[in-house]
Amino acid sequence: MSRRALTLLVAGFLALAFAVIGAMVPVPYVVLSPGPTENTIGDVKGKPVISISGHETYPTQGRLSMVTVAYQGGPGNRLDLVTALRGWLDPTVAVVPEESLFPKTSTPKEVEEQNTQEMTTSQESATAAALNALKIPIERTVKVVSTNKGAPADGKLKPGDEITAVDGTPATALDSVAGAVRKHKPGEQVTFTVKRGDSETQIPVSTIAGKDGTTIVGVTMQPSSGYRFPFKVDISVGDIGGPSAGLMFSLGIYDKLTPGALTGGMSIAGTGTIRADGKVGPIGGIEQKMVGARRAGATVFLTPADNCADAVKAVPEGLRLVRADTLESAVKAIDALRDHSGEVPACPAA
């Protein structure tokens, strides 16, 4: 065998060995890429993303698209070296340290549960924000987060239960629930009226003395973050999780509850968490979300103010960035774009 042939053979063997090792060696990174884009005023698999019953709704047009980020790697699915290297060479994706997204002790189940909970909270906050913007009255509720193992409430009250009353008195805030329990002496029973799913039931729970001497049942509740709405709003996006679609959900609900098409037929995408008061918050993966939005045909992208600096550095051609500080400002910006009137807040140039 000639020296050249031998060199090529050895080089080929080394390349193959590197590829095999690279495909097997796990690395603590996560690859972020553009994920699914769904129209919040449209359908997913033949089912409306937003369904409203018990209140008049109006026809819509165009698109108000939520955007997502897909990821490879993470707890229980460690990334291999070759995939990470490919990601570093692709300008539409990002490769980030795993610990920047997931706590070191997270399990796949915990990650899934957290994403699901964040999506549920986001949908509830989005509904509250839209109704508040339309001056439609809503009520606060109190929900069970968890129970202490071995405490009287353990096994009786469940995470997600909505406490509507205590001993027959309506539960309107966390303090009112805790105060009703503290009226009892340790060993007495307190009766919770609980809404679980579509049914409501009364659940008696014994009380005990807490470490500080107060009467407790051993339950952790969600303070002032649940809401009771005057009509039903259902949001369905399949197995997508996380909180960053809040702004687009609230705009979709707002559009369906108001006469006329908010977009005027435009294709608008956007992202941002949202609070019940309409404040829009920052998100992660802004670069990948913009790429996904443009690929889906969007020409306008609603951007949280805190993400503007990163967005202007990577905005795809043909996509106009519009700064969204609140739900109200986002609606006004869309009105101005649709009617070609007024100023539209933009992300400042870097």
mmCIF file of N, CA and C in Angstrom, residues 200-322:
data_model
loop_
_atom_site.group_PDB
_atom_site.id
_atom_site.type_symbol
_atom_site.label_atom_id
_atom_site.label_comp_id
_atom_site.label_asym_id
_atom_site.label_seq_id
_atom_site.Cartn_x
_atom_site.Cartn_y
_atom_site.Cartn_z
ATOM 1 N N GLU A 200 -68.237 20.896 41.892
ATOM 2 C CA GLU A 200 -67.957 21.590 43.152
ATOM 3 C C GLU A 200 -68.398 20.705 44.302
ATOM 4 N N THR A 201 -67.554 20.597 45.319
ATOM 5 C CA THR A 201 -67.866 19.719 46.440
ATOM 6 C C THR A 201 -67.388 20.334 47.745
ATOM 7 N N GLN A 202 -67.953 19.855 48.862
ATOM 8 C CA GLN A 202 -67.534 20.315 50.184
ATOM 9 C C GLN A 202 -66.625 19.259 50.814
ATOM 10 N N ILE A 203 -65.497 19.711 51.333
ATOM 11 C CA ILE A 203 -64.501 18.795 51.890
ATOM 12 C C ILE A 203 -64.165 19.214 53.315
ATOM 13 N N PRO A 204 -64.548 18.408 54.309
ATOM 14 C CA PRO A 204 -64.168 18.717 55.690
ATOM 15 C C PRO A 204 -62.718 18.319 55.957
ATOM 16 N N VAL A 205 -61.979 19.201 56.623
ATOM 17 C CA VAL A 205 -60.567 18.943 56.922
ATOM 18 C C VAL A 205 -60.305 19.309 58.381
ATOM 19 N N SER A 206 -59.638 18.426 59.092
ATOM 20 C CA SER A 206 -59.284 18.692 60.487
ATOM 21 C C SER A 206 -58.168 19.729 60.554
ATOM 22 N N THR A 207 -58.113 20.432 61.664
ATOM 23 C CA THR A 207 -57.079 21.445 61.852
ATOM 24 C C THR A 207 -56.045 20.975 62.859
ATOM 25 N N ILE A 208 -54.850 21.549 62.778
ATOM 26 C CA ILE A 208 -53.786 21.279 63.739
ATOM 27 C C ILE A 208 -53.115 22.599 64.096
ATOM 28 N N ALA A 209 -52.258 22.554 65.096
ATOM 29 C CA ALA A 209 -51.511 23.743 65.490
ATOM 30 C C ALA A 209 -50.223 23.831 64.691
ATOM 31 N N GLY A 210 -49.966 24.987 64.104
ATOM 32 C CA GLY A 210 -48.734 25.194 63.378
ATOM 33 C C GLY A 210 -47.570 25.481 64.317
ATOM 34 N N LYS A 211 -46.372 25.655 63.764
ATOM 35 C CA LYS A 211 -45.185 25.902 64.583
ATOM 36 C C LYS A 211 -45.284 27.193 65.375
ATOM 37 N N ASP A 212 -46.021 28.168 64.825
ATOM 38 C CA ASP A 212 -46.160 29.446 65.522
ATOM 39 C C ASP A 212 -47.399 29.485 66.405
ATOM 40 N N GLY A 213 -48.065 28.332 66.528
ATOM 41 C CA GLY A 213 -49.229 28.252 67.398
ATOM 42 C C GLY A 213 -50.548 28.546 66.720
ATOM 43 N N THR A 214 -50.526 29.032 65.476
ATOM 44 C CA THR A 214 -51.770 29.310 64.766
ATOM 45 C C THR A 214 -52.379 28.015 64.242
ATOM 46 N N THR A 215 -53.664 28.068 63.966
ATOM 47 C CA THR A 215 -54.372 26.899 63.456
ATOM 48 C C THR A 215 -54.172 26.782 61.954
ATOM 49 N N ILE A 216 -53.797 25.585 61.496
ATOM 50 C CA ILE A 216 -53.544 25.361 60.071
ATOM 51 C C ILE A 216 -54.129 24.012 59.650
ATOM 52 N N VAL A 217 -54.174 23.809 58.327
ATOM 53 C CA VAL A 217 -54.565 22.496 57.793
ATOM 54 C C VAL A 217 -53.433 21.895 56.962
ATOM 55 N N GLY A 218 -52.364 22.676 56.720
ATOM 56 C CA GLY A 218 -51.227 22.175 55.961
ATOM 57 C C GLY A 218 -51.395 22.287 54.469
ATOM 58 N N VAL A 219 -51.774 23.472 54.004
ATOM 59 C CA VAL A 219 -51.969 23.684 52.576
ATOM 60 C C VAL A 219 -51.273 24.972 52.144
ATOM 61 N N THR A 220 -50.668 24.933 50.959
ATOM 62 C CA THR A 220 -50.074 26.123 50.360
ATOM 63 C C THR A 220 -50.997 26.587 49.252
ATOM 64 N N MET A 221 -51.363 27.869 49.303
ATOM 65 C CA MET A 221 -52.306 28.402 48.322
ATOM 66 C C MET A 221 -51.641 29.442 47.436
ATOM 67 N N GLN A 222 -52.251 29.670 46.298
ATOM 68 C CA GLN A 222 -51.758 30.640 45.334
ATOM 69 C C GLN A 222 -52.293 32.015 45.722
ATOM 70 N N PRO A 223 -51.411 32.939 46.121
ATOM 71 C CA PRO A 223 -51.889 34.241 46.608
ATOM 72 C C PRO A 223 -52.319 35.205 45.505
ATOM 73 N N SER A 224 -53.600 35.452 45.447
ATOM 74 C CA SER A 224 -54.168 36.495 44.591
ATOM 75 C C SER A 224 -53.772 36.374 43.126
ATOM 76 N N SER A 225 -53.593 35.162 42.613
ATOM 77 C CA SER A 225 -53.211 35.017 41.210
ATOM 78 C C SER A 225 -54.231 34.236 40.398
ATOM 79 N N GLY A 226 -55.262 33.749 41.050
ATOM 80 C CA GLY A 226 -56.319 33.064 40.330
ATOM 81 C C GLY A 226 -57.476 34.016 40.069
ATOM 82 N N TYR A 227 -58.297 33.686 39.058
ATOM 83 C CA TYR A 227 -59.402 34.562 38.690
ATOM 84 C C TYR A 227 -60.647 33.748 38.397
ATOM 85 N N ARG A 228 -61.795 34.368 38.681
ATOM 86 C CA ARG A 228 -63.080 33.772 38.304
ATOM 87 C C ARG A 228 -63.692 34.690 37.252
ATOM 88 N N PHE A 229 -63.838 34.157 36.050
ATOM 89 C CA PHE A 229 -64.293 34.968 34.929
ATOM 90 C C PHE A 229 -65.798 34.846 34.740
ATOM 91 N N PRO A 230 -66.449 35.896 34.221
ATOM 92 C CA PRO A 230 -67.909 35.883 34.073
ATOM 93 C C PRO A 230 -68.401 35.028 32.904
ATOM 94 N N PHE A 231 -67.496 34.557 32.068
ATOM 95 C CA PHE A 231 -67.848 33.650 30.982
ATOM 96 C C PHE A 231 -66.630 32.777 30.690
ATOM 97 N N LYS A 232 -66.814 31.783 29.849
ATOM 98 C CA LYS A 232 -65.777 30.780 29.655
ATOM 99 C C LYS A 232 -64.858 31.125 28.488
ATOM 100 N N VAL A 233 -63.558 31.072 28.749
ATOM 101 C CA VAL A 233 -62.544 31.263 27.720
ATOM 102 C C VAL A 233 -61.626 30.043 27.749
ATOM 103 N N ASP A 234 -61.621 29.274 26.669
ATOM 104 C CA ASP A 234 -60.758 28.109 26.549
ATOM 105 C C ASP A 234 -59.654 28.382 25.543
ATOM 106 N N ILE A 235 -58.424 28.027 25.910
ATOM 107 C CA ILE A 235 -57.278 28.185 25.016
ATOM 108 C C ILE A 235 -56.639 26.816 24.833
ATOM 109 N N SER A 236 -56.445 26.406 23.593
ATOM 110 C CA SER A 236 -55.915 25.076 23.308
ATOM 111 C C SER A 236 -54.815 25.170 22.257
ATOM 112 N N VAL A 237 -53.592 24.791 22.656
ATOM 113 C CA VAL A 237 -52.456 24.822 21.732
ATOM 114 C C VAL A 237 -51.664 23.522 21.769
ATOM 115 N N GLY A 238 -52.313 22.441 22.177
ATOM 116 C CA GLY A 238 -51.625 21.159 22.210
ATOM 117 C C GLY A 238 -50.605 21.077 23.319
ATOM 118 N N ASP A 239 -49.430 20.523 23.008
ATOM 119 C CA ASP A 239 -48.426 20.273 24.046
ATOM 120 C C ASP A 239 -47.390 21.383 24.160
ATOM 121 N N ILE A 240 -47.694 22.572 23.652
ATOM 122 C CA ILE A 240 -46.790 23.715 23.798
ATOM 123 C C ILE A 240 -46.847 24.222 25.233
ATOM 124 N N GLY A 241 -45.683 24.505 25.811
ATOM 125 C CA GLY A 241 -45.649 24.981 27.195
ATOM 126 C C GLY A 241 -44.926 26.302 27.326
ATOM 127 N N GLY A 242 -44.846 26.797 28.574
ATOM 128 C CA GLY A 242 -44.131 28.039 28.838
ATOM 129 C C GLY A 242 -45.050 29.249 28.892
ATOM 130 N N PRO A 243 -44.514 30.394 29.350
ATOM 131 C CA PRO A 243 -45.337 31.592 29.588
ATOM 132 C C PRO A 243 -45.297 32.656 28.500
ATOM 133 N N SER A 244 -44.490 32.462 27.433
ATOM 134 C CA SER A 244 -44.183 33.588 26.547
ATOM 135 C C SER A 244 -45.270 33.932 25.530
ATOM 136 N N ALA A 245 -46.360 33.149 25.462
ATOM 137 C CA ALA A 245 -47.437 33.454 24.506
ATOM 138 C C ALA A 245 -48.503 34.355 25.117
ATOM 139 N N GLY A 246 -48.284 34.823 26.338
ATOM 140 C CA GLY A 246 -49.309 35.589 27.046
ATOM 141 C C GLY A 246 -49.835 36.782 26.272
ATOM 142 N N LEU A 247 -48.948 37.593 25.704
ATOM 143 C CA LEU A 247 -49.379 38.780 24.965
ATOM 144 C C LEU A 247 -50.269 38.407 23.792
ATOM 145 N N MET A 248 -49.875 37.403 23.024
ATOM 146 C CA MET A 248 -50.630 37.039 21.831
ATOM 147 C C MET A 248 -51.967 36.391 22.189
ATOM 148 N N PHE A 249 -52.020 35.656 23.296
ATOM 149 C CA PHE A 249 -53.309 35.122 23.762
ATOM 150 C C PHE A 249 -54.253 36.268 24.109
ATOM 151 N N SER A 250 -53.739 37.253 24.828
ATOM 152 C CA SER A 250 -54.598 38.361 25.261
ATOM 153 C C SER A 250 -55.093 39.166 24.059
ATOM 154 N N LEU A 251 -54.243 39.345 23.046
ATOM 155 C CA LEU A 251 -54.666 40.051 21.840
ATOM 156 C C LEU A 251 -55.734 39.253 21.085
ATOM 157 N N GLY A 252 -55.575 37.920 21.043
ATOM 158 C CA GLY A 252 -56.572 37.085 20.385
ATOM 159 C C GLY A 252 -57.920 37.157 21.071
ATOM 160 N N ILE A 253 -57.917 37.133 22.409
ATOM 161 C CA ILE A 253 -59.159 37.244 23.172
ATOM 162 C C ILE A 253 -59.783 38.618 22.964
ATOM 163 N N TYR A 254 -58.951 39.655 23.035
ATOM 164 C CA TYR A 254 -59.418 41.034 22.830
ATOM 165 C C TYR A 254 -60.063 41.166 21.448
ATOM 166 N N ASP A 255 -59.429 40.621 20.425
ATOM 167 C CA ASP A 255 -59.934 40.717 19.058
ATOM 168 C C ASP A 255 -61.299 40.042 18.925
ATOM 169 N N LYS A 256 -61.446 38.867 19.530
ATOM 170 C CA LYS A 256 -62.706 38.130 19.416
ATOM 171 C C LYS A 256 -63.851 38.790 20.182
ATOM 172 N N LEU A 257 -63.513 39.591 21.187
ATOM 173 C CA LEU A 257 -64.545 40.220 22.016
ATOM 174 C C LEU A 257 -64.898 41.635 21.554
ATOM 175 N N THR A 258 -64.244 42.123 20.501
ATOM 176 C CA THR A 258 -64.502 43.486 20.033
ATOM 177 C C THR A 258 -64.918 43.479 18.559
ATOM 178 N N PRO A 259 -65.834 44.382 18.169
ATOM 179 C CA PRO A 259 -66.270 44.453 16.769
ATOM 180 C C PRO A 259 -65.116 44.841 15.850
ATOM 181 N N GLY A 260 -65.147 44.321 14.615
ATOM 182 C CA GLY A 260 -64.122 44.654 13.644
ATOM 183 C C GLY A 260 -62.886 43.792 13.812
ATOM 184 N N ALA A 261 -62.156 43.621 12.731
ATOM 185 C CA ALA A 261 -60.937 42.807 12.758
ATOM 186 C C ALA A 261 -59.760 43.662 13.225
ATOM 187 N N LEU A 262 -59.174 43.308 14.338
ATOM 188 C CA LEU A 262 -58.077 44.090 14.901
ATOM 189 C C LEU A 262 -56.925 44.233 13.913
ATOM 190 N N THR A 263 -56.556 43.168 13.231
ATOM 191 C CA THR A 263 -55.389 43.210 12.350
ATOM 192 C C THR A 263 -55.687 43.832 10.997
ATOM 193 N N GLY A 264 -56.962 43.909 10.617
ATOM 194 C CA GLY A 264 -57.300 44.385 9.287
ATOM 195 C C GLY A 264 -56.775 43.475 8.196
ATOM 196 N N GLY A 265 -56.505 42.218 8.535
ATOM 197 C CA GLY A 265 -56.000 41.245 7.569
ATOM 198 C C GLY A 265 -54.497 41.085 7.575
ATOM 199 N N MET A 266 -53.773 41.861 8.390
ATOM 200 C CA MET A 266 -52.314 41.754 8.455
ATOM 201 C C MET A 266 -51.892 40.459 9.141
ATOM 202 N N SER A 267 -50.666 40.037 8.855
ATOM 203 C CA SER A 267 -50.074 38.894 9.538
ATOM 204 C C SER A 267 -49.099 39.411 10.590
ATOM 205 N N ILE A 268 -49.540 39.363 11.830
ATOM 206 C CA ILE A 268 -48.764 39.902 12.953
ATOM 207 C C ILE A 268 -48.367 38.764 13.883
ATOM 208 N N ALA A 269 -47.121 38.736 14.268
ATOM 209 C CA ALA A 269 -46.642 37.768 15.249
ATOM 210 C C ALA A 269 -46.070 38.534 16.434
ATOM 211 N N GLY A 270 -45.813 37.837 17.507
ATOM 212 C CA GLY A 270 -45.249 38.515 18.666
ATOM 213 C C GLY A 270 -45.023 37.569 19.813
ATOM 214 N N THR A 271 -44.461 38.101 20.865
ATOM 215 C CA THR A 271 -44.142 37.293 22.035
ATOM 216 C C THR A 271 -44.102 38.196 23.262
ATOM 217 N N GLY A 272 -44.113 37.588 24.424
ATOM 218 C CA GLY A 272 -44.052 38.349 25.672
ATOM 219 C C GLY A 272 -44.952 37.755 26.730
ATOM 220 N N THR A 273 -44.461 37.698 27.947
ATOM 221 C CA THR A 273 -45.326 37.312 29.057
ATOM 222 C C THR A 273 -46.285 38.460 29.318
ATOM 223 N N ILE A 274 -47.345 38.184 30.073
ATOM 224 C CA ILE A 274 -48.279 39.265 30.385
ATOM 225 C C ILE A 274 -48.832 39.099 31.786
ATOM 226 N N ARG A 275 -49.047 40.230 32.443
ATOM 227 C CA ARG A 275 -49.682 40.240 33.759
ATOM 228 C C ARG A 275 -51.137 40.642 33.599
ATOM 229 N N ALA A 276 -51.903 40.437 34.638
ATOM 230 C CA ALA A 276 -53.327 40.775 34.587
ATOM 231 C C ALA A 276 -53.558 42.257 34.343
ATOM 232 N N ASP A 277 -52.599 43.103 34.741
ATOM 233 C CA ASP A 277 -52.744 44.544 34.505
ATOM 234 C C ASP A 277 -52.301 44.949 33.109
ATOM 235 N N GLY A 278 -51.930 43.969 32.271
ATOM 236 C CA GLY A 278 -51.560 44.247 30.894
ATOM 237 C C GLY A 278 -50.085 44.491 30.646
ATOM 238 N N LYS A 279 -49.262 44.482 31.674
ATOM 239 C CA LYS A 279 -47.826 44.715 31.519
ATOM 240 C C LYS A 279 -47.180 43.542 30.796
ATOM 241 N N VAL A 280 -46.398 43.853 29.758
ATOM 242 C CA VAL A 280 -45.723 42.826 28.959
ATOM 243 C C VAL A 280 -44.309 42.635 29.482
ATOM 244 N N GLY A 281 -43.898 41.377 29.651
ATOM 245 C CA GLY A 281 -42.580 41.067 30.186
ATOM 246 C C GLY A 281 -41.688 40.365 29.170
ATOM 247 N N PRO A 282 -40.368 40.315 29.431
ATOM 248 C CA PRO A 282 -39.407 39.737 28.495
ATOM 249 C C PRO A 282 -39.475 38.218 28.432
ATOM 250 N N ILE A 283 -38.887 37.687 27.367
ATOM 251 C CA ILE A 283 -38.882 36.236 27.141
ATOM 252 C C ILE A 283 -37.491 35.821 26.661
ATOM 253 N N GLY A 284 -37.304 34.525 26.463
ATOM 254 C CA GLY A 284 -36.046 34.020 25.925
ATOM 255 C C GLY A 284 -36.212 33.597 24.473
ATOM 256 N N GLY A 285 -35.086 33.402 23.793
ATOM 257 C CA GLY A 285 -35.111 32.902 22.427
ATOM 258 C C GLY A 285 -35.691 33.861 21.413
ATOM 259 N N ILE A 286 -35.507 35.162 21.607
ATOM 260 C CA ILE A 286 -36.119 36.146 20.712
ATOM 261 C C ILE A 286 -35.643 35.973 19.266
ATOM 262 N N GLU A 287 -34.358 35.638 19.068
ATOM 263 C CA GLU A 287 -33.831 35.496 17.712
ATOM 264 C C GLU A 287 -34.526 34.354 16.964
ATOM 265 N N GLN A 288 -34.681 33.217 17.633
ATOM 266 C CA GLN A 288 -35.314 32.064 16.994
ATOM 267 C C GLN A 288 -36.806 32.319 16.744
ATOM 268 N N LYS A 289 -37.440 33.051 17.633
ATOM 269 C CA LYS A 289 -38.861 33.349 17.466
ATOM 270 C C LYS A 289 -39.101 34.277 16.283
ATOM 271 N N MET A 290 -38.204 35.218 16.059
ATOM 272 C CA MET A 290 -38.349 36.101 14.906
ATOM 273 C C MET A 290 -38.185 35.324 13.606
ATOM 274 N N VAL A 291 -37.238 34.407 13.579
ATOM 275 C CA VAL A 291 -37.044 33.580 12.382
ATOM 276 C C VAL A 291 -38.301 32.762 12.098
ATOM 277 N N GLY A 292 -38.865 32.152 13.143
ATOM 278 C CA GLY A 292 -40.089 31.376 12.970
ATOM 279 C C GLY A 292 -41.252 32.226 12.492
ATOM 280 N N ALA A 293 -41.344 33.444 13.016
ATOM 281 C CA ALA A 293 -42.426 34.353 12.619
ATOM 282 C C ALA A 293 -42.313 34.734 11.146
ATOM 283 N N ARG A 294 -41.105 35.059 10.719
ATOM 284 C CA ARG A 294 -40.922 35.465 9.306
ATOM 285 C C ARG A 294 -41.185 34.294 8.370
ATOM 286 N N ARG A 295 -40.743 33.108 8.749
ATOM 287 C CA ARG A 295 -40.993 31.924 7.929
ATOM 288 C C ARG A 295 -42.490 31.670 7.785
ATOM 289 N N ALA A 296 -43.267 32.037 8.804
ATOM 290 C CA ALA A 296 -44.715 31.834 8.765
ATOM 291 C C ALA A 296 -45.443 32.956 8.035
ATOM 292 N N GLY A 297 -44.689 33.947 7.531
ATOM 293 C CA GLY A 297 -45.297 35.001 6.737
ATOM 294 C C GLY A 297 -45.590 36.288 7.471
ATOM 295 N N ALA A 298 -45.191 36.414 8.735
ATOM 296 C CA ALA A 298 -45.449 37.638 9.487
ATOM 297 C C ALA A 298 -44.623 38.797 8.935
ATOM 298 N N THR A 299 -45.217 39.981 8.952
ATOM 299 C CA THR A 299 -44.503 41.196 8.529
ATOM 300 C C THR A 299 -44.304 42.166 9.692
ATOM 301 N N VAL A 300 -45.006 41.900 10.798
ATOM 302 C CA VAL A 300 -44.898 42.735 12.005
ATOM 303 C C VAL A 300 -44.619 41.815 13.181
ATOM 304 N N PHE A 301 -43.705 42.252 14.064
ATOM 305 C CA PHE A 301 -43.370 41.433 15.229
ATOM 306 C C PHE A 301 -43.440 42.282 16.490
ATOM 307 N N LEU A 302 -44.375 41.959 17.378
ATOM 308 C CA LEU A 302 -44.523 42.672 18.647
ATOM 309 C C LEU A 302 -43.452 42.178 19.611
ATOM 310 N N THR A 303 -42.650 43.119 20.113
ATOM 311 C CA THR A 303 -41.452 42.780 20.874
ATOM 312 C C THR A 303 -41.477 43.414 22.261
ATOM 313 N N PRO A 304 -41.307 42.636 23.326
ATOM 314 C CA PRO A 304 -41.206 43.236 24.660
ATOM 315 C C PRO A 304 -40.050 44.232 24.710
ATOM 316 N N ALA A 305 -40.238 45.313 25.425
ATOM 317 C CA ALA A 305 -39.223 46.372 25.467
ATOM 318 C C ALA A 305 -37.858 45.843 25.897
ATOM 319 N N ASP A 306 -37.838 44.937 26.881
ATOM 320 C CA ASP A 306 -36.568 44.421 27.391
ATOM 321 C C ASP A 306 -35.858 43.499 26.406
ATOM 322 N N ASN A 307 -36.544 43.063 25.352
ATOM 323 C CA ASN A 307 -35.926 42.211 24.328
ATOM 324 C C ASN A 307 -35.507 42.993 23.088
ATOM 325 N N CYS A 308 -35.815 44.296 23.055
ATOM 326 C CA CYS A 308 -35.552 45.090 21.859
ATOM 327 C C CYS A 308 -34.078 45.102 21.467
ATOM 328 N N ALA A 309 -33.189 45.243 22.423
ATOM 329 C CA ALA A 309 -31.766 45.357 22.116
ATOM 330 C C ALA A 309 -31.264 44.134 21.353
ATOM 331 N N ASP A 310 -31.682 42.939 21.775
ATOM 332 C CA ASP A 310 -31.268 41.717 21.083
ATOM 333 C C ASP A 310 -32.005 41.564 19.756
ATOM 334 N N ALA A 311 -33.267 41.995 19.723
ATOM 335 C CA ALA A 311 -34.080 41.817 18.520
ATOM 336 C C ALA A 311 -33.537 42.626 17.340
ATOM 337 N N VAL A 312 -33.161 43.887 17.586
ATOM 338 C CA VAL A 312 -32.712 44.736 16.475
ATOM 339 C C VAL A 312 -31.417 44.218 15.853
ATOM 340 N N LYS A 313 -30.654 43.440 16.579
ATOM 341 C CA LYS A 313 -29.393 42.908 16.056
ATOM 342 C C LYS A 313 -29.610 41.715 15.121
ATOM 343 N N ALA A 314 -30.790 41.095 15.212
ATOM 344 C CA ALA A 314 -30.986 39.848 14.465
ATOM 345 C C ALA A 314 -32.308 39.793 13.719
ATOM 346 N N VAL A 315 -32.994 40.924 13.553
ATOM 347 C CA VAL A 315 -34.303 40.912 12.914
ATOM 348 C C VAL A 315 -34.193 40.476 11.454
ATOM 349 N N PRO A 316 -34.983 39.496 11.012
ATOM 350 C CA PRO A 316 -34.934 39.050 9.615
ATOM 351 C C PRO A 316 -35.446 40.138 8.666
ATOM 352 N N GLU A 317 -34.989 40.101 7.450
ATOM 353 C CA GLU A 317 -35.429 41.052 6.447
ATOM 354 C C GLU A 317 -36.929 40.894 6.209
ATOM 355 N N GLY A 318 -37.640 42.025 6.137
ATOM 356 C CA GLY A 318 -39.076 41.990 5.871
ATOM 357 C C GLY A 318 -39.936 41.939 7.117
ATOM 358 N N LEU A 319 -39.304 41.937 8.296
ATOM 359 C CA LEU A 319 -40.054 41.886 9.550
ATOM 360 C C LEU A 319 -39.882 43.213 10.289
ATOM 361 N N ARG A 320 -40.991 43.882 10.575
ATOM 362 C CA ARG A 320 -40.966 45.168 11.273
ATOM 363 C C ARG A 320 -41.138 44.952 12.771
ATOM 364 N N LEU A 321 -40.205 45.467 13.553
ATOM 365 C CA LEU A 321 -40.288 45.337 15.006
ATOM 366 C C LEU A 321 -41.147 46.462 15.580
ATOM 367 N N VAL A 322 -42.100 46.077 16.434
ATOM 368 C CA VAL A 322 -42.949 47.045 17.131
ATOM 369 C C VAL A 322 -42.820 46.775 18.626
#
